[in-house]
């Protein structure tokens, strides 16, 4: 996304391009582990897919993906929101320390989901 927007549309990602890419990558890791966790916890039930679709839409709405008029307090309730806040602070204010929070939270939740999935899967094993 960043490469396409930079080369085809001339978007300037600033001097901390790798840091912004790391935030987006951590958000992708969080998203994948969140989806896997829902699948594992619901035993592959189709209702789990519906729940995850609804949660993704709620996260997107709270994070400001549909319109930017959401307050920063509300944005902090969503993974998309805290990533957007961190990217905005790095890109426009030059505050590199603002990238730490979304990176730590996204990777932390991803590791938590993976750990919980490992525990649940170990209990499900039949010998």
XYZ file of C-alpha atoms in Angstrom:
127
model
C 0.000 0.000 0.000
C 2.745 2.422 0.909
C 4.824 1.662 -2.195
C 1.860 1.969 -4.547
C 0.685 5.226 -2.977
C 4.204 6.665 -3.043
C 5.149 5.711 -6.596
C 1.818 6.121 -8.379
C 0.200 8.932 -6.400
C 3.234 10.797 -5.075
C 2.406 10.416 -1.373
C 5.253 11.630 0.827
C 5.684 9.243 3.766
C 8.307 11.456 5.376
C 11.711 10.543 6.698
C 10.459 7.716 8.938
C 9.064 5.512 6.196
C 10.353 2.281 7.726
C 8.840 3.139 11.103
C 5.450 3.805 9.524
C 5.745 0.550 7.564
C 6.535 -1.252 10.840
C 3.329 0.121 12.393
C 1.298 -1.093 9.412
C 3.055 -4.476 9.550
C 2.292 -4.820 13.273
C -1.351 -4.018 12.515
C -1.370 -6.765 9.878
C 0.128 -9.258 12.359
C -2.505 -8.268 14.923
C -5.293 -8.682 12.353
C -4.158 -12.135 11.272
C -3.711 -13.390 14.827
C -7.112 -11.921 15.793
C -8.809 -13.765 12.930
C -7.009 -17.003 13.743
C -7.952 -16.695 17.410
C -11.626 -16.221 16.589
C -11.509 -19.271 14.329
C -9.818 -21.405 16.990
C -12.056 -20.231 19.831
C -15.255 -20.845 17.832
C -14.042 -24.232 16.509
C -14.416 -23.094 12.906
C -18.102 -22.291 13.378
C -19.597 -19.995 10.738
C -20.909 -17.713 13.485
C -17.288 -16.885 14.316
C -16.862 -15.422 10.844
C -19.919 -13.271 11.368
C -18.626 -12.084 14.740
C -15.230 -11.232 13.297
C -16.823 -9.319 10.394
C -18.906 -7.279 12.821
C -15.922 -6.599 15.088
C -13.777 -5.487 12.154
C -16.472 -3.021 11.086
C -16.779 -1.676 14.643
C -12.986 -1.322 14.914
C -12.885 0.447 11.544
C -15.690 2.820 12.539
C -14.128 3.647 15.922
C -10.654 3.963 14.405
C -11.726 6.597 11.907
C -11.461 4.504 8.768
C -14.758 5.760 7.348
C -14.526 9.428 8.285
C -11.859 11.386 10.171
C -14.211 13.218 12.549
C -13.846 10.718 15.382
C -12.236 12.064 18.561
C -8.794 10.769 19.633
C -10.318 9.290 22.800
C -12.670 7.121 20.739
C -9.894 6.235 18.281
C -7.849 4.716 21.098
C -10.529 2.013 21.454
C -9.603 0.519 18.077
C -6.426 -1.084 16.693
C -6.880 0.955 13.518
C -7.268 4.094 15.604
C -4.159 3.698 17.703
C -2.157 2.864 14.569
C -3.530 5.981 12.841
C -2.687 8.166 15.843
C 0.874 6.819 15.943
C 1.368 7.246 12.200
C -0.089 10.753 12.256
C 2.221 11.799 15.101
C 5.283 10.331 13.399
C 4.435 11.711 9.967
C 3.232 15.219 10.781
C 4.783 16.013 14.177
C 8.054 14.098 13.890
C 7.432 12.360 17.228
C 9.155 9.032 16.688
C 8.328 7.928 20.242
C 4.644 7.882 19.298
C 5.285 4.766 17.227
C 6.153 2.714 20.290
C 2.584 2.472 21.617
C 0.932 1.009 18.491
C 3.869 -1.328 17.897
C 3.874 -2.681 21.450
C 0.092 -2.991 21.705
C -0.350 -4.673 18.308
C 2.512 -7.134 18.782
C 1.523 -7.697 22.424
C -2.067 -8.579 21.574
C -0.890 -10.744 18.683
C 1.409 -12.698 21.001
C -1.386 -12.989 23.567
C -3.765 -14.401 20.938
C -1.121 -16.847 19.723
C -0.389 -17.988 23.280
C -4.093 -18.481 24.024
C -4.535 -20.409 20.774
C -1.632 -22.671 21.682
C -3.199 -23.405 25.075
C -6.626 -24.087 23.568
C -5.194 -26.269 20.806
C -3.148 -28.287 23.285
C -6.289 -29.056 25.259
C -8.121 -30.144 22.098
C -5.504 -32.710 21.072
C -6.720 -36.284 21.289
C -4.213 -39.086 21.519
